Coordinates of C-alpha atoms in Angstrom, one line a residue:
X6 CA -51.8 -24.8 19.9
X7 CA -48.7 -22.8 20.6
X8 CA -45.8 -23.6 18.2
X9 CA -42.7 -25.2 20.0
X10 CA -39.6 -22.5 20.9
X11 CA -37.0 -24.8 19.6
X12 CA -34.2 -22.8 20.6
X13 CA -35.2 -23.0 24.1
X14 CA -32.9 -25.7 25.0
X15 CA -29.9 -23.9 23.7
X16 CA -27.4 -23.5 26.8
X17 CA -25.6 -20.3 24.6
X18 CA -28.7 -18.2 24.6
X19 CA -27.9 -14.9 25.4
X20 CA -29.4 -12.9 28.1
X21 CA -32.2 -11.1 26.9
X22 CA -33.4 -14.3 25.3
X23 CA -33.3 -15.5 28.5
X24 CA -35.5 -12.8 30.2
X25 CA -37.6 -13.3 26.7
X26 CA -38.3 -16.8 27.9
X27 CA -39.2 -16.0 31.4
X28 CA -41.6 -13.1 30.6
X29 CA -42.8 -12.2 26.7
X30 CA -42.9 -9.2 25.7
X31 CA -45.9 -8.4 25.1
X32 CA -47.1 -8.5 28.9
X33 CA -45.4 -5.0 29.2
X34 CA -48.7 -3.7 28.7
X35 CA -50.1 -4.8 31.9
X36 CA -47.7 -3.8 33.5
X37 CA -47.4 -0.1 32.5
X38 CA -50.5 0.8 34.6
X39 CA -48.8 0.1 37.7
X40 CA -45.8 1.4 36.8
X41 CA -47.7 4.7 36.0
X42 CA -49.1 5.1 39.1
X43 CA -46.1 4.0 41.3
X44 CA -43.8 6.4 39.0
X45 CA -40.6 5.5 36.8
X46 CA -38.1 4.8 40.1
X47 CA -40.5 1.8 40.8
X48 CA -39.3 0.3 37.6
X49 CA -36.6 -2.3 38.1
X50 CA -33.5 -1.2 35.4
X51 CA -33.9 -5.2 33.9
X52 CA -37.3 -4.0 32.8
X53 CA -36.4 -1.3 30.5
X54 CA -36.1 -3.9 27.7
X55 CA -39.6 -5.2 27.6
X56 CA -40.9 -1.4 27.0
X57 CA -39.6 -1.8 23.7
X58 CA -42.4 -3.9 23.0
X59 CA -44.8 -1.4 23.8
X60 CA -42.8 1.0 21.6
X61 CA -41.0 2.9 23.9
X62 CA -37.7 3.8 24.8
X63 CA -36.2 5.2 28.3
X64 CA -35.2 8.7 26.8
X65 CA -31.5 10.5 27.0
X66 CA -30.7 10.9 29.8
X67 CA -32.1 7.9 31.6
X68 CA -32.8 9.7 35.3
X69 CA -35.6 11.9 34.1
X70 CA -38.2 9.3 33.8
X71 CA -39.6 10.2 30.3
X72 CA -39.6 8.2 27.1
X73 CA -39.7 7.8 23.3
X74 CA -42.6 6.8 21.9
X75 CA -43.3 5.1 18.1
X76 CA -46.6 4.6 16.6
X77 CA -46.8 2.3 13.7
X78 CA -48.4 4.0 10.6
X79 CA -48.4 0.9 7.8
X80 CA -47.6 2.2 4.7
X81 CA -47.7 5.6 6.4
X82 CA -51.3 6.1 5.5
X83 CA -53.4 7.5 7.7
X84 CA -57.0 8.7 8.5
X85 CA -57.8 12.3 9.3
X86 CA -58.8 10.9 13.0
X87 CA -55.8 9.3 13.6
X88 CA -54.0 12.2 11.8
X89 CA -55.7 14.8 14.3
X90 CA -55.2 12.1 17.3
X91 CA -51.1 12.3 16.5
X92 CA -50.8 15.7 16.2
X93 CA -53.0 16.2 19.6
X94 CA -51.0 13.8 21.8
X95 CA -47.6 15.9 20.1
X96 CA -48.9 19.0 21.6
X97 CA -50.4 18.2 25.0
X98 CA -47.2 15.1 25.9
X99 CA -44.4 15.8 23.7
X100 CA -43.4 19.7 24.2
X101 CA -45.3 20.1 20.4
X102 CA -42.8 18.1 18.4
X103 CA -43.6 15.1 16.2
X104 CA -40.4 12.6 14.0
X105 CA -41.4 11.0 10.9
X106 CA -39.3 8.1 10.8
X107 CA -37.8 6.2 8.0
X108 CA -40.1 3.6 8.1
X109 CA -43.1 5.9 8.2
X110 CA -44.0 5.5 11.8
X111 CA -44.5 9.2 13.9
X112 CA -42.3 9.0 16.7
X113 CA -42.6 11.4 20.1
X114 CA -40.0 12.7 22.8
X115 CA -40.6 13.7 26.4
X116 CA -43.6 11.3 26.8
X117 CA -43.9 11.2 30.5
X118 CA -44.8 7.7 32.1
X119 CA -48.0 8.6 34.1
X120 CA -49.2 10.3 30.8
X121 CA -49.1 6.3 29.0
X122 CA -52.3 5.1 29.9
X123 CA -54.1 7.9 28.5
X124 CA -51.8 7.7 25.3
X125 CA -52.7 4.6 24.5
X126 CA -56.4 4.6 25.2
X127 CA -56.4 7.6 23.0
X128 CA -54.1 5.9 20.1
X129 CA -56.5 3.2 20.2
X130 CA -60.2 4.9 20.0
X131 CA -58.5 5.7 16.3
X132 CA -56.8 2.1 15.6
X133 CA -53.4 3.3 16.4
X134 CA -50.6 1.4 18.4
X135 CA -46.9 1.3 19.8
X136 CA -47.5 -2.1 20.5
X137 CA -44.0 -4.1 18.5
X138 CA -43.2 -0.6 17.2
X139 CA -39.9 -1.3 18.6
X140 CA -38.5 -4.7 20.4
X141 CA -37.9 -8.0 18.7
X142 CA -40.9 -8.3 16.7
X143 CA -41.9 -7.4 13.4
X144 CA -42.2 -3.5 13.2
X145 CA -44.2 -1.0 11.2
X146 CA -44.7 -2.4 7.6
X147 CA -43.2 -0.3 5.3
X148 CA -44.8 0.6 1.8
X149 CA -45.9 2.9 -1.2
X150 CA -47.4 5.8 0.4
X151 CA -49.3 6.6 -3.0
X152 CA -50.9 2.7 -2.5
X153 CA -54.4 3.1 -4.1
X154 CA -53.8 6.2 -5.8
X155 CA -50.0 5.6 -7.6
X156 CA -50.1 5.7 -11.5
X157 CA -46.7 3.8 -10.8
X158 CA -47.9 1.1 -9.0
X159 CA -48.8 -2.5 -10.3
X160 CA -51.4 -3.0 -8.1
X161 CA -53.1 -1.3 -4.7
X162 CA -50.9 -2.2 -1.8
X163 CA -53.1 -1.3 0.5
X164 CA -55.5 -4.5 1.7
X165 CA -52.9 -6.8 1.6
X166 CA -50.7 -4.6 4.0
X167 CA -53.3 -4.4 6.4
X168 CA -53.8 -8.0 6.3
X169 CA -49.8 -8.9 6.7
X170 CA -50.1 -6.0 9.9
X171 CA -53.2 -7.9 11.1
X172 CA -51.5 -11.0 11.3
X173 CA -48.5 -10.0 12.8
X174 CA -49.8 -7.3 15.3
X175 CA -49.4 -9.0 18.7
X176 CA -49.6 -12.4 17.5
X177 CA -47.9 -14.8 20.1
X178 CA -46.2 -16.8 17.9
X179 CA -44.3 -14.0 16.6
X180 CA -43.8 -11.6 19.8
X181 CA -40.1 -13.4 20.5
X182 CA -37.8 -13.0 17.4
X183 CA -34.1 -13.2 17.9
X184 CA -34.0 -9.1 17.2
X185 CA -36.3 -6.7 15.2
X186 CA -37.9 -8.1 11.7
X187 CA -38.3 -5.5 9.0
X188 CA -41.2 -6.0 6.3
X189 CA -42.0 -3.7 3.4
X190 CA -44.4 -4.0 0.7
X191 CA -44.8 -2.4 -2.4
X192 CA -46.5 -2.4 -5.6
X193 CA -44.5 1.4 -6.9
X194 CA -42.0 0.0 -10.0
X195 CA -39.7 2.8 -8.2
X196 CA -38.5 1.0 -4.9
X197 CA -40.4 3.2 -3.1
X198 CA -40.3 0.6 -0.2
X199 CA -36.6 0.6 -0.3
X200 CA -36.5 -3.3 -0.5
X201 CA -33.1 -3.9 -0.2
X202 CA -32.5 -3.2 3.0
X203 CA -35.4 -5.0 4.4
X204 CA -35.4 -8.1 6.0
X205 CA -38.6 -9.4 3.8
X206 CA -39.5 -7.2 1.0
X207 CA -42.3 -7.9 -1.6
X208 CA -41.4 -6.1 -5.1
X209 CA -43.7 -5.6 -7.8
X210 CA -43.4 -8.4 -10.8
X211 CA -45.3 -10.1 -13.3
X212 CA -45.7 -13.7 -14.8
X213 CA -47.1 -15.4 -17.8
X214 CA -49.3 -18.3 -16.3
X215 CA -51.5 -20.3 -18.4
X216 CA -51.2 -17.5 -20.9
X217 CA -52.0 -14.9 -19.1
X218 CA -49.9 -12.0 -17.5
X219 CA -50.4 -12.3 -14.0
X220 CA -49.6 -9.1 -11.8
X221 CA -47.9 -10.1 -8.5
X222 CA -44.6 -10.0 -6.4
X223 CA -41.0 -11.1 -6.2
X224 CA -39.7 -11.2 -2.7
X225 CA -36.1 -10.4 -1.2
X226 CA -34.9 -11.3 2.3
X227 CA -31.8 -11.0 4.6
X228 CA -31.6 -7.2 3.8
X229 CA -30.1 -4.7 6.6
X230 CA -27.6 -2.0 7.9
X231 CA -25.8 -1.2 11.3
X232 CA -22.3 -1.6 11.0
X233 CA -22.4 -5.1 8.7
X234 CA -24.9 -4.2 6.3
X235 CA -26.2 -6.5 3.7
X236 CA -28.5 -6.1 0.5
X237 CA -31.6 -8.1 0.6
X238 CA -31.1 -11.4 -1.9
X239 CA -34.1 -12.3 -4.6
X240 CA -35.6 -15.8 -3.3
X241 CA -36.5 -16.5 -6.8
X242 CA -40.4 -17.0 -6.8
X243 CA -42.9 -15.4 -7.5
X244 CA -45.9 -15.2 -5.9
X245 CA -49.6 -13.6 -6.4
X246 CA -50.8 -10.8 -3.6
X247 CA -53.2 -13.6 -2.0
X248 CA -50.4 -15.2 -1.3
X249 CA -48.4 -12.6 0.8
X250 CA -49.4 -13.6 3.7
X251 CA -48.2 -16.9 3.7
X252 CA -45.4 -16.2 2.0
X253 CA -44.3 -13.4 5.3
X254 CA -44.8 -15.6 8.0
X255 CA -42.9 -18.9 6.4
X256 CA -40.4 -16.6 6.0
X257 CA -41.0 -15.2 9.6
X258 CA -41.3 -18.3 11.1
X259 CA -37.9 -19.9 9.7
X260 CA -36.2 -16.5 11.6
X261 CA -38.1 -17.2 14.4
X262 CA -36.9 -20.8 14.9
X263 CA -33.3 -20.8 13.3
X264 CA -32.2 -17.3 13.5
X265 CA -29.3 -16.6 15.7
X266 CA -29.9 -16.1 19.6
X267 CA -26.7 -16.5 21.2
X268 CA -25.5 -13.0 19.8
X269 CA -27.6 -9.9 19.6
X270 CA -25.1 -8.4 16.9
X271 CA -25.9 -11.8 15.1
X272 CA -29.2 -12.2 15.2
X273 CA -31.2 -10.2 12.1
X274 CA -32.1 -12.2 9.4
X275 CA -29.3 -11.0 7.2
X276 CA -26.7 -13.5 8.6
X277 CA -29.1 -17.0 8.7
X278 CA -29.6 -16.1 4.9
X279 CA -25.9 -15.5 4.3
X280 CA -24.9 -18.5 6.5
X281 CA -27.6 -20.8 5.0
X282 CA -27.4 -19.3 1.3
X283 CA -30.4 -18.2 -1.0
X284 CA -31.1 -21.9 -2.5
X285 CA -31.6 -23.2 1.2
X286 CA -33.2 -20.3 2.3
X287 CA -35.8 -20.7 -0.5
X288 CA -36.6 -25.0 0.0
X289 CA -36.9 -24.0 3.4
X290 CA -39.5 -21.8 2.7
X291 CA -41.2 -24.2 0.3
X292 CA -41.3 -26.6 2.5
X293 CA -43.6 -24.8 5.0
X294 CA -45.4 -22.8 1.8
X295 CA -46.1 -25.9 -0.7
X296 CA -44.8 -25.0 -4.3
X297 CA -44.3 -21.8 -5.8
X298 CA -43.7 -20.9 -9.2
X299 CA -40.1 -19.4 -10.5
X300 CA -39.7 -15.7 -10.5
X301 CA -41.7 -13.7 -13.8
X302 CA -41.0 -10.5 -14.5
X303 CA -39.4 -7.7 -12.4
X304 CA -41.5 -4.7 -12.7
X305 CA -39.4 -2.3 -10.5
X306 CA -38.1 0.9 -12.9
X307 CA -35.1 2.7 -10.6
X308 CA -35.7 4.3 -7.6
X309 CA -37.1 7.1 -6.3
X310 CA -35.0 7.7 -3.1
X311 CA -38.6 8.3 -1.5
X312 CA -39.0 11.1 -2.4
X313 CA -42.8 12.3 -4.1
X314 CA -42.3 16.4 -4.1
X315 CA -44.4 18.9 -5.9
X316 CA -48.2 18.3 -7.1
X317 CA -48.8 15.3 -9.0
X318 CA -52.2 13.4 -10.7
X319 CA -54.1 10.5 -9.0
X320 CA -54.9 7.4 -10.8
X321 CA -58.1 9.0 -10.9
X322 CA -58.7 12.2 -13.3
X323 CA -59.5 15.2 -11.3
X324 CA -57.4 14.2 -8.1
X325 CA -54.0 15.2 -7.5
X326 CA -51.4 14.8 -4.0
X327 CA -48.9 17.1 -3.0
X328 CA -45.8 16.1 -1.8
X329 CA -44.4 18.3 1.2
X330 CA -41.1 18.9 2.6
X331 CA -40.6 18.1 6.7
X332 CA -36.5 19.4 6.7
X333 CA -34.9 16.3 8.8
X334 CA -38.8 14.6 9.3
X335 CA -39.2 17.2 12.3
X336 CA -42.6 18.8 12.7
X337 CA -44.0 21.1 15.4
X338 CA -47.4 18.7 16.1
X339 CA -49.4 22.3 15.6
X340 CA -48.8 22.5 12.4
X341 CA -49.0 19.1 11.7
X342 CA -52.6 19.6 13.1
X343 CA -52.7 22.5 10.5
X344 CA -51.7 19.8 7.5
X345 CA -54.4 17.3 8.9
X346 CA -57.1 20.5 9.2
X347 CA -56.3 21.6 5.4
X348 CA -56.3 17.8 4.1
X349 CA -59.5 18.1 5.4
X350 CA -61.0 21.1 3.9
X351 CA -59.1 20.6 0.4
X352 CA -59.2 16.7 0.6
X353 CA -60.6 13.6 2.2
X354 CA -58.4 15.0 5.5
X355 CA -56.3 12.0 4.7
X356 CA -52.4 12.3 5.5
X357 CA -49.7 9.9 4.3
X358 CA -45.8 9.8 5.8
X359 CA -42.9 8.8 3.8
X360 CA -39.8 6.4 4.1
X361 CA -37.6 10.2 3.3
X362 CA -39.2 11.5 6.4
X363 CA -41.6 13.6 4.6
X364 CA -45.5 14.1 4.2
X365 CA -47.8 13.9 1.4
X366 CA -51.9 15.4 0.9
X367 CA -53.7 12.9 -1.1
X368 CA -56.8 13.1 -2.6
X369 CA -56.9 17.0 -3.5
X370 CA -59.5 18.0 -6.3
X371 CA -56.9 19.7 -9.2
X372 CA -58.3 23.2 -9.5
X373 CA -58.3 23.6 -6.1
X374 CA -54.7 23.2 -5.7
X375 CA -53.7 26.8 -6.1
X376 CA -55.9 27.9 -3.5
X377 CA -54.1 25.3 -1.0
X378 CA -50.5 26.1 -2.0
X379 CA -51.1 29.5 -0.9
X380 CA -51.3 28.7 3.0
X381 CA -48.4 30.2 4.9
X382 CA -47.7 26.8 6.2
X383 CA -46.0 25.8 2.8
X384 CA -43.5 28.7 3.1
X385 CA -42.3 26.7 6.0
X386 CA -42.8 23.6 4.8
X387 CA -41.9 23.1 1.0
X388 CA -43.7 21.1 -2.1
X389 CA -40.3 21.9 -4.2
X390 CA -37.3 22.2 -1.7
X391 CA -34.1 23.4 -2.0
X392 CA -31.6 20.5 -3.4
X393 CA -29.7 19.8 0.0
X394 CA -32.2 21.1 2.9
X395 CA -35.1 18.9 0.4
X396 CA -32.7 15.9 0.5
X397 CA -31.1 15.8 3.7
X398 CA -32.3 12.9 6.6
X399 CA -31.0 12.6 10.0
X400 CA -31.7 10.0 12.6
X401 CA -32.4 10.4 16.3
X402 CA -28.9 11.6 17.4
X403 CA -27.8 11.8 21.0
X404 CA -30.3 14.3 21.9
X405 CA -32.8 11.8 22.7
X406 CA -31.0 8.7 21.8
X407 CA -29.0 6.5 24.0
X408 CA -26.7 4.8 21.2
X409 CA -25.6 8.0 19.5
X410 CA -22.5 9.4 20.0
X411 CA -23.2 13.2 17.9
X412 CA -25.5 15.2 17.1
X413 CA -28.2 15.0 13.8
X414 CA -31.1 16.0 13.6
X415 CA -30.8 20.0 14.6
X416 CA -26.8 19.6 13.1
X417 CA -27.9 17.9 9.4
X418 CA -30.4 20.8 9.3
X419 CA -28.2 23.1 10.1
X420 CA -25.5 22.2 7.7
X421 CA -28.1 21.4 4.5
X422 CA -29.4 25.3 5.4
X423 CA -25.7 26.4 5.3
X424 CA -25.1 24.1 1.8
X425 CA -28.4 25.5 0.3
X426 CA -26.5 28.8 0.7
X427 CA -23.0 27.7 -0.7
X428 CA -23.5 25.8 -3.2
X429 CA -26.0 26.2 -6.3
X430 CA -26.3 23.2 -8.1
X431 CA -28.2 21.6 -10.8
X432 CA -29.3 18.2 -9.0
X433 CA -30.6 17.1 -5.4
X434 CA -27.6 15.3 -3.4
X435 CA -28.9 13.2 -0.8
X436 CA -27.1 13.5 2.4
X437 CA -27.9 11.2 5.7
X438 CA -26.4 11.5 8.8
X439 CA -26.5 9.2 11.8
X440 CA -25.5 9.0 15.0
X441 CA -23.7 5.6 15.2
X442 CA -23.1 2.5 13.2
X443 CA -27.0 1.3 13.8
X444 CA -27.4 3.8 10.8
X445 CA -31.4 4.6 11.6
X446 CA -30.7 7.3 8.9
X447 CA -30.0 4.8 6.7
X448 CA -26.4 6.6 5.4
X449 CA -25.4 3.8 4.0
X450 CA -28.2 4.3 0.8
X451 CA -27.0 8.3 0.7
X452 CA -25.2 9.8 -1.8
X453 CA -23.1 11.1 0.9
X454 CA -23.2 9.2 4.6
X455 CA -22.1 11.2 7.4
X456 CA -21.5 9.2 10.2
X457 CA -20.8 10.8 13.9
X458 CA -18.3 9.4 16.0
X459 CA -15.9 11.5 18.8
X460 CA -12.4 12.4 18.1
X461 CA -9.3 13.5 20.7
X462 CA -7.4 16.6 19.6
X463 CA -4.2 17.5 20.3
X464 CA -4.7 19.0 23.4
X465 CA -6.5 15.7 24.4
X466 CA -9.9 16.8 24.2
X467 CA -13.2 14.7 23.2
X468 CA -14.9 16.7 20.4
X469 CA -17.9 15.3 17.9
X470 CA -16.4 14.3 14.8
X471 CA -17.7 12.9 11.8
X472 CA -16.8 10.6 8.5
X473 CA -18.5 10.6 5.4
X474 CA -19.1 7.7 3.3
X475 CA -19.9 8.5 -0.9
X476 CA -21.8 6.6 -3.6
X477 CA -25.0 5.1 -2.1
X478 CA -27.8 4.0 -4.2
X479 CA -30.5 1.3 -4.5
X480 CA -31.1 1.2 -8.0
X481 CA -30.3 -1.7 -9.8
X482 CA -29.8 -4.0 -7.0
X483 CA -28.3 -1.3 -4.9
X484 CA -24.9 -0.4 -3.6
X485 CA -23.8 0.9 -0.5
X486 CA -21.7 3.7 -0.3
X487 CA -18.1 3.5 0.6
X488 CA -16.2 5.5 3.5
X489 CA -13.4 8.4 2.9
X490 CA -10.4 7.8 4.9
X491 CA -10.3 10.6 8.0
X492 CA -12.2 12.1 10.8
X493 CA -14.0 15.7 10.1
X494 CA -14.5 17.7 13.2
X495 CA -17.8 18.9 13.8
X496 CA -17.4 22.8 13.3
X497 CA -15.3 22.4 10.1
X498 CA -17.5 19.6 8.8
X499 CA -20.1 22.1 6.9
X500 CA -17.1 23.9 4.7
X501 CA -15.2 20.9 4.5
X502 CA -18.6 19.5 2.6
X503 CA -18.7 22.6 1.2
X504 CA -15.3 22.3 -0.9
X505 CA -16.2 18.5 -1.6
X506 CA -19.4 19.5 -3.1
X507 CA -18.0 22.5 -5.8
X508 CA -15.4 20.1 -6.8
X509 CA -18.4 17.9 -7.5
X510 CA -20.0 21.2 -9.4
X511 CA -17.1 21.8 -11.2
X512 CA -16.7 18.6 -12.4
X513 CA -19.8 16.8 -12.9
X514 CA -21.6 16.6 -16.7
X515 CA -25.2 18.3 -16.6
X516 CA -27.5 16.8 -15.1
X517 CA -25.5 14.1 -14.1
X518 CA -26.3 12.8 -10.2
X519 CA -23.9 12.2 -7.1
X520 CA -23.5 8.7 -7.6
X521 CA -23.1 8.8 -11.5
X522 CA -20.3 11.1 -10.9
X523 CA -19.0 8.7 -8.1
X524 CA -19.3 6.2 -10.8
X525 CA -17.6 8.0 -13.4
X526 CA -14.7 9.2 -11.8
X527 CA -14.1 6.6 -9.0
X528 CA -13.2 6.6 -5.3
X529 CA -9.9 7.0 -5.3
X530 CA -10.6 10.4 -7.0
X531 CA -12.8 11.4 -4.2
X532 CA -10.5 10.3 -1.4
X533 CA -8.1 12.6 -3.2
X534 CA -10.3 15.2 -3.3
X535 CA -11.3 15.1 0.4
X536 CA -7.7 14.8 1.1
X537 CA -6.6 18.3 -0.2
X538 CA -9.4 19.8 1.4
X539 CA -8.6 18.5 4.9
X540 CA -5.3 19.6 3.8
X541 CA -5.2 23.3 2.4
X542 CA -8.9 24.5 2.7
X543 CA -9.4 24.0 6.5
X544 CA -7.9 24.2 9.8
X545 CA -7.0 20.5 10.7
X546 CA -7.4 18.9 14.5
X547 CA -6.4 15.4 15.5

């Protein structure tokens, strides 16, 4: 029986919700066929929003006819099939380039509409999909890419993932949410699912019950970015890992049918939990779970940031993973078919993605190590980067993507290269850059955020520009970092970072990190900073 759209009767509904209503979805896919074979001016412009669902986006600029395409990868691990099948449809549809996002899904460019057919029959010989990778329905379930084989984790992740996905994955009663839901789950006690700024997020915890220590989760909701951003909240319960699933789609299902639809800019999960606050939040889940008990334990040790470089040990003795280096999560799909090929003949030819845009080669036999490291492809692609180019992410940018206003991904490389160069320093600085306010780099989590925006100079012309936010982190609850007052052009942007960061050099104890120093010294001192650079070290416009 199909559950009851309770907002349907709302006269304030707001106009995709409306078209939601009419058509789900989910019915894109039968639709893409004909569409393929009719070509992309046959496809009426009110249309465009329903191939979200099937993962796709009409690409920048819209009159070409070609697309973006995600693929959800949950908990970024995947087979050395499907690894081999991503890297194949990269070369032969997507001019040889492959994004790994920052929820570990592999994401194309220049996918051509006729070509989508033959795409998807070939994602799903392999158990691959687009299907909800984008549109307003749960997306890829994001995780600890060392599930299974983490000496950091509480428990393996990885079946009850791949239940939670399995429930979700084109389920009917979950294909109309008011905008995009965000799930991760993660048994690594180093945030590596970045919980905070999730909508649901399972952390790692423990419980004495009955007098034994029980290994399970605590959960957080109403976490989120874009241009009101919000940490997730702890529900205060805790639950055990047979109970996950239940526990997502109560929570699911009280977004579903109370979360905002009038407003688009309203409608994530963030603001029903601020409006309704975390004790309503958590009897309205009760209600539809039956009783849980209070939280236990929380397990979680810092965080990570995501990042896993260098060669590591398995849980098991013998095993080991390497942790690569993808500069800005970009990838020429051939030599991600080389990775997949040498996971293979060093491995189990398993790959895994990461939430930092990165890769990791599970399941490598210790003393063989050596022997793989000494590929040519590593040169290119680093186990122990440099501390900005290792540590630099970058969304989409206007290149492809229709809501940016700058450049990133080719610019945030460009500028970490230059940094590497400038500036020796003792400690990675993690610098994100997006776009636009949607902040798919996630800046907002960065030691330094750099967000794009376009600036008039005095001579009246529209130039890329750029602020930086400093102090993000998601230890310890986390905390968002905070903006600098002014706009940086883009071509004095890299030596105006430059400056910013040998004051941080000069200043900073050993060892200490970005956002301890932040800490230590305040943002007042940084805006100070920032302003005598803008001031005396480089040419000003604006």
């Amino acid at each position: 029986m199909a559950y009851e759209k309770v907002w349907a009767k709302n006269e304030r509904l707001n106009k995709n919700e409306i078209n939601k209503l009419a058509k789900d979805g989910l019915s894109i896919f039968a639709d893409i066929p004909n569409y393929a074979e009719s070509g992309f001016e046959s496809i009426p412009k009110d249309q465009y929003m329903y191939f979200k669902y099937a993962g796709l986006t009409v690409q920048q600029p819209q009159d070409k006819g070609l697309f973006m395409m995600r693929v959800k990868v949950p908990s970024g691990i995947m087979s050395n099939e499907q690894a081999e099948t991503l890297a194949g449809i990269g070369r032969i549809y997507a001019r040889n380039v492959i994004d790994i996002t920052t929820r570990q899904a592999i994401q194309y460019h220049w996918i051509p509409l006729e070509k989508l057919p033959e795409i998807f029959e070939r994602l799903k010989q392999v158990g691959l999909t687009t299907s909800e990778a984008e549109g307003d329905a749960p997306r890829n379930i994001m995780g600890n890419p060392l599930a299974g084989i983490d000496p950091d984790e509480l428990f393996d992740t990885r079946p009850i993932v791949d239940e939670v996905f399995r429930f979700f994955q084109d389920n009917p009663d979950f294909s109309n949410l008011p905008r995009k839901f965000k799930i991760s789950i993660n048994a690594n006690i180093h945030n590596a699912g970045h919980a905070e700024i999730n909508d649901l997020a399972f952390t790692p915890a423990t419980k004495i019950i009955n007098g034994e220590r029980v290994k399970g989760f605590h959960v957080k909701v109403g976490g989120g970015l874009a241009a009101k951003p919000y940490l997730a909240e702890p529900l205060g319960l805790f639950i055990r890992p047979e109970q996950t699933k239940a526990v997502a789609a109560a929570v699911t299902s009280l977004y579903r049918d109370f979360g905002y639809r009038k407003s688009r800019a309203r409608a994530r999960l963030k603001y029903l939990v601020a409006d309704w606050g975390i004790e309503k939040f958590r009897e309205k889940v009760l209600e539809l779970t039956g009783p849980l008990p209070a939280a236990g334990r929380d397990e979680t040790s810092g965080w990570n940031g995501g990042y896993f470089y260098g060669v590591h040990p398995q849980k098991l003795r013998g095993l080991s993973y390497v942790g690569v280096s993808v500069p800005v999560g970009r990838i020429h799909a051939s030599d991600f078919l080389t990775f997949a090929r040498l996971a293979k003949r060093y491995g189990t030819g398993e790959l895994r993605t990461v939430n930092s845009q990165n890769l990791i080669i599970p399941h490598i036999p210790t003393d063989r190590i050596g022997e793989l490291l000494e590929h040519d492809l590593f040169k290119k692609y680093p186990v122990r980067p440099s501390h900005f180019t290792g540590y630099a992410m970058a969304c989409t940018g206007n290149e492809f993507c229709n809501l940016a206003l700058t450049n990133t991904k080719d610019r945030m490389r460009e500028i970490a290269a230059y940094l590497d160069r400038e500036v020796d320093i003792d400690v990675p600085v993690r610098i994100n850059m997006v776009g636009c306010t949607n902040s798919c780099g996630q800046r907002h989590i960065a030691d330094i955020g750099i967000q794009g925006l376009k600036l008039r100079t005095r001579d009246k012309q529209l130039i890329d520009a750029y602020e930086i936010f400093v102090g993000g982190t998601l230890s310890d609850g986390g905390h968002f970092n905070e903006r600098l007052k002014g706009r940086i052009a883009d071509f004095i942007l890299p030596e105006v970072l430059k400056f910013f960061l040998l004051y941080f050099k000069e200043n900073k104890k050993k060892g200490e990190t970005f956002f301890a120093f932040r800490s230590r010294v305040g943002i007042d001192v940084l805006q100070d900073v920032l302003d005598d650079i803008m001031k005396h070290r480089v040419e000003s416009v604006g």
